[in-house]
Tab-separated table of C-alpha atoms in Angstrom:
chain	number	residue	atom	x	y	z
A	124	MET	CA	-24.566	-89.895	183.688
A	125	ILE	CA	-20.465	-89.424	183.701
A	126	LEU	CA	-18.482	-90.998	187.217
A	127	ILE	CA	-14.689	-90.191	187.405
A	128	VAL	CA	-13.208	-91.746	190.207
A	129	ASP	CA	-10.244	-91.226	191.810
A	130	SER	CA	-9.210	-94.365	194.639
A	131	GLY	CA	-6.198	-93.794	197.143
A	132	ALA	CA	-6.052	-96.880	198.974
A	133	THR	CA	-7.417	-94.628	202.154
A	134	LYS	CA	-10.817	-93.127	200.425
A	135	SER	CA	-12.139	-92.013	196.703
A	136	ASP	CA	-13.146	-89.191	195.548
A	137	TRP	CA	-15.999	-89.666	192.960
A	138	ILE	CA	-17.985	-86.573	190.499
A	139	ALA	CA	-20.792	-87.799	188.359
A	140	LEU	CA	-21.118	-85.446	184.647
A	141	ASP	CA	-23.780	-84.805	182.694
A	142	GLU	CA	-23.629	-85.369	178.598
A	143	LYS	CA	-22.689	-81.547	178.398
A	144	GLY	CA	-20.273	-82.181	181.147
A	145	GLU	CA	-22.014	-80.072	184.624
A	146	GLN	CA	-21.301	-81.363	187.654
A	147	LEU	CA	-24.223	-83.371	189.225
A	148	PHE	CA	-23.321	-84.290	192.066
A	149	LEU	CA	-20.325	-85.091	194.505
A	150	THR	CA	-19.143	-87.360	196.675
A	151	GLN	CA	-17.161	-89.946	198.162
A	152	THR	CA	-16.654	-93.658	199.856
A	153	LEU	CA	-13.908	-95.222	200.914
A	154	GLY	CA	-10.764	-96.397	199.465
A	155	LEU	CA	-11.135	-99.429	196.709
A	156	SER	CA	-7.540	-100.949	196.304
A	157	PRO	CA	-7.705	-104.162	194.920
A	158	GLU	CA	-4.992	-105.317	196.081
A	159	VAL	CA	-5.889	-104.898	199.221
A	160	LEU	CA	-9.724	-106.016	199.610
A	161	THR	CA	-12.032	-108.051	198.927
A	162	LYS	CA	-14.095	-109.045	196.695
A	163	ASP	CA	-17.101	-108.556	199.471
A	164	VAL	CA	-15.709	-105.580	201.045
A	165	ILE	CA	-16.030	-103.111	197.894
A	166	GLU	CA	-19.305	-104.107	196.940
A	167	ASP	CA	-20.385	-103.049	200.498
A	168	ARG	CA	-18.180	-99.972	200.171
A	169	LEU	CA	-20.608	-99.388	196.656
A	170	ALA	CA	-23.417	-100.481	197.615
A	171	ASN	CA	-23.489	-98.119	201.387
A	172	ASN	CA	-23.056	-94.741	199.316
A	173	PHE	CA	-26.283	-92.881	198.647
A	174	GLU	CA	-25.447	-91.081	196.185
A	175	LEU	CA	-24.375	-94.242	193.896
A	176	SER	CA	-26.897	-97.191	194.470
A	177	LYS	CA	-29.532	-93.849	193.392
A	178	ASN	CA	-28.107	-93.452	190.554
A	179	ARG	CA	-26.435	-97.031	189.393
A	180	GLU	CA	-28.982	-97.566	186.848
A	181	LYS	CA	-28.401	-93.947	185.079
A	182	VAL	CA	-24.426	-95.188	185.222
A	183	THR	CA	-23.202	-95.021	180.975
A	184	HIS	CA	-19.864	-94.091	181.778
A	185	LEU	CA	-17.054	-94.607	184.165
A	186	TYR	CA	-13.596	-93.266	184.707
A	187	PHE	CA	-11.780	-95.082	187.296
A	188	TYR	CA	-8.145	-94.154	188.675
A	189	GLY	CA	-7.331	-96.781	191.764
A	190	ALA	CA	-4.012	-97.382	193.664
A	191	GLY	CA	-3.620	-100.822	193.192
A	192	CYS	CA	-4.885	-100.792	189.678
A	193	GLY	CA	-1.960	-101.069	187.714
A	194	THR	CA	-2.416	-104.812	186.289
A	195	ASP	CA	-4.940	-106.363	184.118
A	196	ARG	CA	-5.627	-108.093	187.136
A	197	MET	CA	-6.580	-106.241	189.170
A	198	LYS	CA	-8.457	-103.844	186.915
A	199	MET	CA	-10.785	-106.915	185.608
A	200	PHE	CA	-10.909	-108.068	188.934
A	201	LEU	CA	-12.911	-104.151	189.473
A	202	LYS	CA	-14.672	-104.443	185.956
A	203	ALA	CA	-16.348	-107.103	186.817
A	204	ILE	CA	-17.975	-105.352	190.238
A	205	PHE	CA	-18.118	-101.811	188.031
A	206	LYS	CA	-19.715	-104.460	185.813
A	207	ASP	CA	-22.489	-105.925	188.418
A	208	PHE	CA	-23.238	-103.152	190.422
A	209	PHE	CA	-23.319	-99.982	187.292
A	210	PRO	CA	-25.243	-102.832	184.986
A	211	ASN	CA	-24.579	-100.317	181.600
A	212	ALA	CA	-22.162	-98.121	182.175
A	213	LYS	CA	-19.058	-98.990	180.171
A	214	ALA	CA	-15.764	-99.044	182.878
A	215	ASP	CA	-12.084	-97.285	182.296
A	216	VAL	CA	-10.066	-98.566	184.991
A	217	LYS	CA	-6.456	-97.462	185.139
A	218	GLU	CA	-3.377	-96.842	187.740
A	219	ASP	CA	-3.771	-94.115	190.287
A	220	THR	CA	-0.782	-92.736	187.813
A	221	TYR	CA	-2.630	-91.577	185.507
A	222	ALA	CA	-4.782	-89.402	187.792
A	223	ALA	CA	-1.738	-87.484	188.890
A	224	ILE	CA	-0.843	-87.293	185.332
A	225	PHE	CA	-3.784	-85.721	183.791
A	226	ALA	CA	-4.123	-83.673	186.775
A	227	THR	CA	-0.667	-82.061	186.833
A	228	THR	CA	0.766	-81.920	183.457
A	229	LYS	CA	-1.224	-81.123	180.425
A	230	VAL	CA	-1.140	-83.710	176.764
A	231	GLY	CA	1.865	-82.528	174.923
A	232	HIS	CA	4.258	-81.577	177.805
A	233	GLN	CA	6.955	-83.631	179.706
A	234	GLY	CA	7.231	-84.406	183.080
A	235	ILE	CA	7.644	-86.954	186.153
A	236	VAL	CA	4.701	-87.392	188.112
A	237	CYS	CA	4.696	-88.290	191.711
A	238	ILE	CA	1.795	-90.085	194.187
A	239	LEU	CA	2.882	-88.899	198.024
A	240	GLY	CA	-0.537	-90.041	200.198
A	241	THR	CA	-1.590	-93.179	201.551
A	242	GLY	CA	0.650	-94.340	199.437
A	243	SER	CA	4.317	-93.193	196.615
A	244	ASN	CA	4.642	-93.979	193.385
A	245	CYS	CA	6.971	-92.454	190.393
A	246	SER	CA	6.052	-91.788	186.531
A	247	TYR	CA	8.385	-89.837	183.372
A	248	TYR	CA	5.313	-89.102	180.955
A	249	ASP	CA	6.325	-87.749	177.145
A	250	GLY	CA	3.383	-85.691	176.720
A	251	ASN	CA	1.364	-88.910	175.350
A	252	GLN	CA	3.290	-92.015	177.471
A	253	LEU	CA	3.843	-92.759	180.654
A	254	PHE	CA	7.081	-94.843	181.215
A	255	GLN	CA	8.032	-96.106	184.978
A	256	LYS	CA	11.664	-97.921	186.337
A	257	VAL	CA	10.675	-99.311	189.665
A	258	THR	CA	7.340	-101.409	189.300
A	259	SER	CA	6.060	-101.626	193.090
A	260	LEU	CA	5.600	-104.481	195.395
A	261	GLY	CA	3.084	-102.228	197.653
A	262	TYR	CA	3.582	-100.949	200.345
A	263	ILE	CA	5.587	-103.654	203.339
A	264	PRO	CA	9.431	-103.213	201.479
A	265	MET	CA	8.480	-99.849	198.711
A	266	ASP	CA	5.727	-96.834	199.119
A	267	ASP	CA	8.991	-94.731	199.686
A	268	GLY	CA	8.467	-91.150	201.298
A	269	SER	CA	4.620	-92.227	201.409
A	270	GLY	CA	2.462	-91.887	204.764
A	271	ASN	CA	2.266	-94.988	205.241
A	272	PHE	CA	6.393	-95.466	205.721
A	273	PHE	CA	6.318	-92.612	207.530
A	274	GLY	CA	4.208	-94.305	209.958
A	275	ARG	CA	6.198	-97.360	210.390
A	276	LYS	CA	8.677	-95.289	210.681
A	277	LEU	CA	6.855	-92.692	213.927
A	278	ILE	CA	5.707	-96.936	215.412
A	279	ARG	CA	9.161	-98.349	215.231
A	280	ASP	CA	11.197	-95.140	216.366
A	281	TYR	CA	8.964	-94.802	219.177
A	282	TYR	CA	9.363	-99.164	220.292
A	283	PHE	CA	13.506	-98.859	219.722
A	284	HIS	CA	13.548	-95.731	222.103
A	285	LYS	CA	14.892	-93.507	219.050
A	286	MET	CA	11.679	-91.080	219.766
A	287	PRO	CA	13.140	-87.973	222.188
A	288	ALA	CA	11.606	-88.263	225.127
A	289	ASP	CA	9.141	-84.990	224.708
A	290	LEU	CA	7.631	-86.370	221.342
A	291	ALA	CA	7.653	-89.866	222.360
A	292	HIS	CA	5.520	-88.402	225.492
A	293	LYS	CA	3.269	-86.781	222.760
A	294	PHE	CA	2.855	-89.513	220.518
A	295	ALA	CA	1.657	-91.851	222.829
A	296	LYS	CA	-1.062	-89.031	224.824
A	297	GLN	CA	-2.161	-89.360	220.866
A	298	HIS	CA	-1.968	-92.899	219.797
A	299	ASP	CA	-2.547	-96.264	220.964
A	300	LEU	CA	0.282	-97.733	220.533
A	301	ASP	CA	0.095	-100.784	222.773
A	302	ALA	CA	1.527	-103.465	221.146
A	303	ASP	CA	-1.402	-105.737	220.832
A	304	VAL	CA	-3.485	-103.047	218.869
A	305	ILE	CA	-0.872	-102.499	216.688
A	306	LYS	CA	-0.781	-105.677	215.550
A	307	GLU	CA	-4.501	-106.790	215.816
A	308	ASN	CA	-4.481	-103.324	213.092
A	309	LEU	CA	-1.917	-104.278	211.033
A	310	TYR	CA	-1.967	-107.823	210.795
A	311	LYS	CA	-6.653	-108.566	211.536
A	312	GLN	CA	-7.700	-105.786	210.649
A	313	PRO	CA	-8.110	-104.652	206.620
A	314	ASN	CA	-6.376	-102.186	205.531
A	315	PRO	CA	-3.106	-101.853	207.254
A	316	ASN	CA	-1.299	-99.315	205.091
A	317	THR	CA	-3.806	-96.632	205.053
A	318	TYR	CA	-3.734	-97.734	209.844
A	319	LEU	CA	-0.374	-97.185	209.772
A	320	ALA	CA	-0.642	-93.725	207.231
A	321	THR	CA	-3.018	-92.162	210.368
A	322	PHE	CA	0.427	-91.959	212.592
A	323	ALA	CA	1.712	-89.752	209.470
A	324	ARG	CA	-0.628	-86.758	210.981
A	325	PHE	CA	1.583	-86.165	213.974
A	326	LEU	CA	4.657	-85.671	211.677
A	327	ILE	CA	2.922	-83.154	210.248
A	328	GLU	CA	1.577	-81.349	212.882
A	329	ASN	CA	4.551	-81.718	214.525
A	330	LYS	CA	6.886	-80.868	211.691
A	331	ASP	CA	9.133	-78.085	213.596
A	332	HIS	CA	10.626	-80.597	215.526
A	333	PRO	CA	13.970	-81.190	214.876
A	334	TYR	CA	13.231	-85.150	215.023
A	335	SER	CA	10.761	-84.624	212.693
A	336	LYS	CA	12.215	-82.195	210.575
A	337	GLY	CA	14.842	-85.086	209.745
A	338	VAL	CA	12.610	-87.524	209.666
A	339	ILE	CA	11.263	-86.095	207.281
A	340	ASP	CA	13.836	-84.711	204.638
A	341	LYS	CA	15.655	-88.878	204.932
A	342	GLY	CA	12.370	-89.727	204.185
A	343	PHE	CA	12.184	-87.638	201.000
A	344	GLN	CA	14.771	-87.784	199.634
A	345	GLN	CA	15.467	-91.273	200.125
A	346	PHE	CA	11.667	-91.214	197.632
A	347	ILE	CA	13.871	-89.197	195.529
A	348	ASN	CA	17.205	-91.208	194.753
A	349	ASN	CA	15.362	-94.863	194.521
A	350	TYR	CA	12.294	-93.787	192.047
A	351	VAL	CA	12.269	-89.507	190.582
A	352	MET	CA	16.227	-89.974	190.130
A	353	GLN	CA	15.641	-93.694	187.470
A	354	PHE	CA	14.513	-91.237	184.491
A	355	GLU	CA	17.590	-89.794	182.671
A	356	LEU	CA	15.740	-86.699	181.977
A	357	ALA	CA	14.923	-85.407	186.275
A	358	THR	CA	17.095	-82.667	186.441
A	359	LYS	CA	14.790	-81.689	182.725
A	360	VAL	CA	11.324	-81.125	182.776
A	361	PRO	CA	9.079	-80.224	186.120
A	362	ILE	CA	8.541	-82.701	189.453
A	363	ASN	CA	4.295	-82.853	190.120
A	364	PHE	CA	2.698	-84.010	192.645
A	365	VAL	CA	-0.343	-85.329	193.594
A	366	GLY	CA	-1.204	-85.570	197.497
A	367	SER	CA	-2.008	-85.825	200.717
A	368	ILE	CA	1.802	-85.330	202.101
A	369	ALA	CA	2.647	-83.609	199.115
A	370	HIS	CA	0.752	-80.767	200.169
A	371	TYR	CA	0.792	-80.830	204.065
A	372	LEU	CA	4.788	-80.837	203.919
A	373	ARG	CA	4.712	-78.445	200.638
A	374	ASP	CA	8.413	-76.354	202.024
A	375	GLU	CA	10.272	-79.244	203.192
A	376	LEU	CA	9.219	-81.860	199.801
A	377	THR	CA	10.155	-78.216	197.516
A	378	SER	CA	13.111	-78.064	199.777
A	379	VAL	CA	14.569	-81.570	199.356
A	380	LEU	CA	13.986	-80.480	195.317
A	381	LEU	CA	15.766	-77.491	195.450
A	382	ARG	CA	18.113	-79.521	196.593
A	383	ASN	CA	18.206	-82.066	194.223
A	384	ASP	CA	18.941	-79.462	191.750
A	385	LEU	CA	15.195	-80.911	190.532
A	386	ILE	CA	12.334	-78.495	188.730
A	387	VAL	CA	9.218	-78.390	191.552
A	388	GLY	CA	5.950	-78.208	189.146
A	389	VAL	CA	2.374	-78.517	190.475
A	390	ILE	CA	1.485	-79.834	194.213
A	391	ARG	CA	-2.326	-80.870	194.812
A	392	GLN	CA	-3.278	-82.492	197.766
A	393	ARG	CA	-6.211	-83.986	195.127
A	394	PRO	CA	-5.893	-85.242	191.604
A	395	ILE	CA	-9.879	-85.051	190.831
A	396	GLU	CA	-10.880	-81.852	190.202
A	397	GLY	CA	-8.069	-82.078	187.576
A	398	LEU	CA	-8.965	-85.023	185.849
A	399	VAL	CA	-12.332	-83.580	185.472
A	400	GLU	CA	-11.685	-80.628	184.068
A	401	PHE	CA	-9.229	-82.992	181.786
A	402	HIS	CA	-12.499	-85.672	181.628
A	403	GLN	CA	-14.951	-82.072	180.396
A	404	ALA	CA	-12.333	-80.963	177.626
A	405	ASN	CA	-12.339	-84.330	176.459
A	406	MET	CA	-15.999	-85.185	175.685
């Protein structure tokens, strides 16, 4: 049995294939980012999934693409956990950027591949190798244009009284904005980046409000300035995206890309389907 996993900060999609590439099952766990979760939490999230627990000894290969897996230390951390949970499996752990690449860009083709979901990232793919100009420092100083970036912006604008009154009233009705609740989730609970990203849904639902339009436009422009334009071929190759923010704000993102003379490529909400196609073609 082969397991293919696309793991973001919020959730992880798992697809199991047999030796012929036929799908056996599809399941989901919470995100398994090694940068923000302990060994015990990750083990619990694996053990609490019925399909994974039932089939743990049948797995022979595990292809894991995950947020927070950009360093050797984090890869080895996860591999050790997977070795215990899937005792007969050979685990291959790569950062989630590779999932985005394999899901949007054909081998041998050039492209800039971006992630805009709970977090954000950007890489150049020359058809064979991945290149990055920006080393991520995590969600606090970086992640421009992401769900947690927009969530942080909304909370700050609400508390600094920069959000228009009509929208602020609506925002307060939909979310518990008590300072103690926010601080509890940010500083004492796991996955503060995921918590921040939950507020981005409000921005998407109210994207036609003038305030929201401005926030979205500036956020995407900041992402392009700081990430995409780092590459010399930025205006010469397609700019591909995966992630919920890119998917649900596709029109707004497309508008900003075209304004910057960039080529709009593939935009997918989730890379898992493309990942399966990639591995089926290479079995």
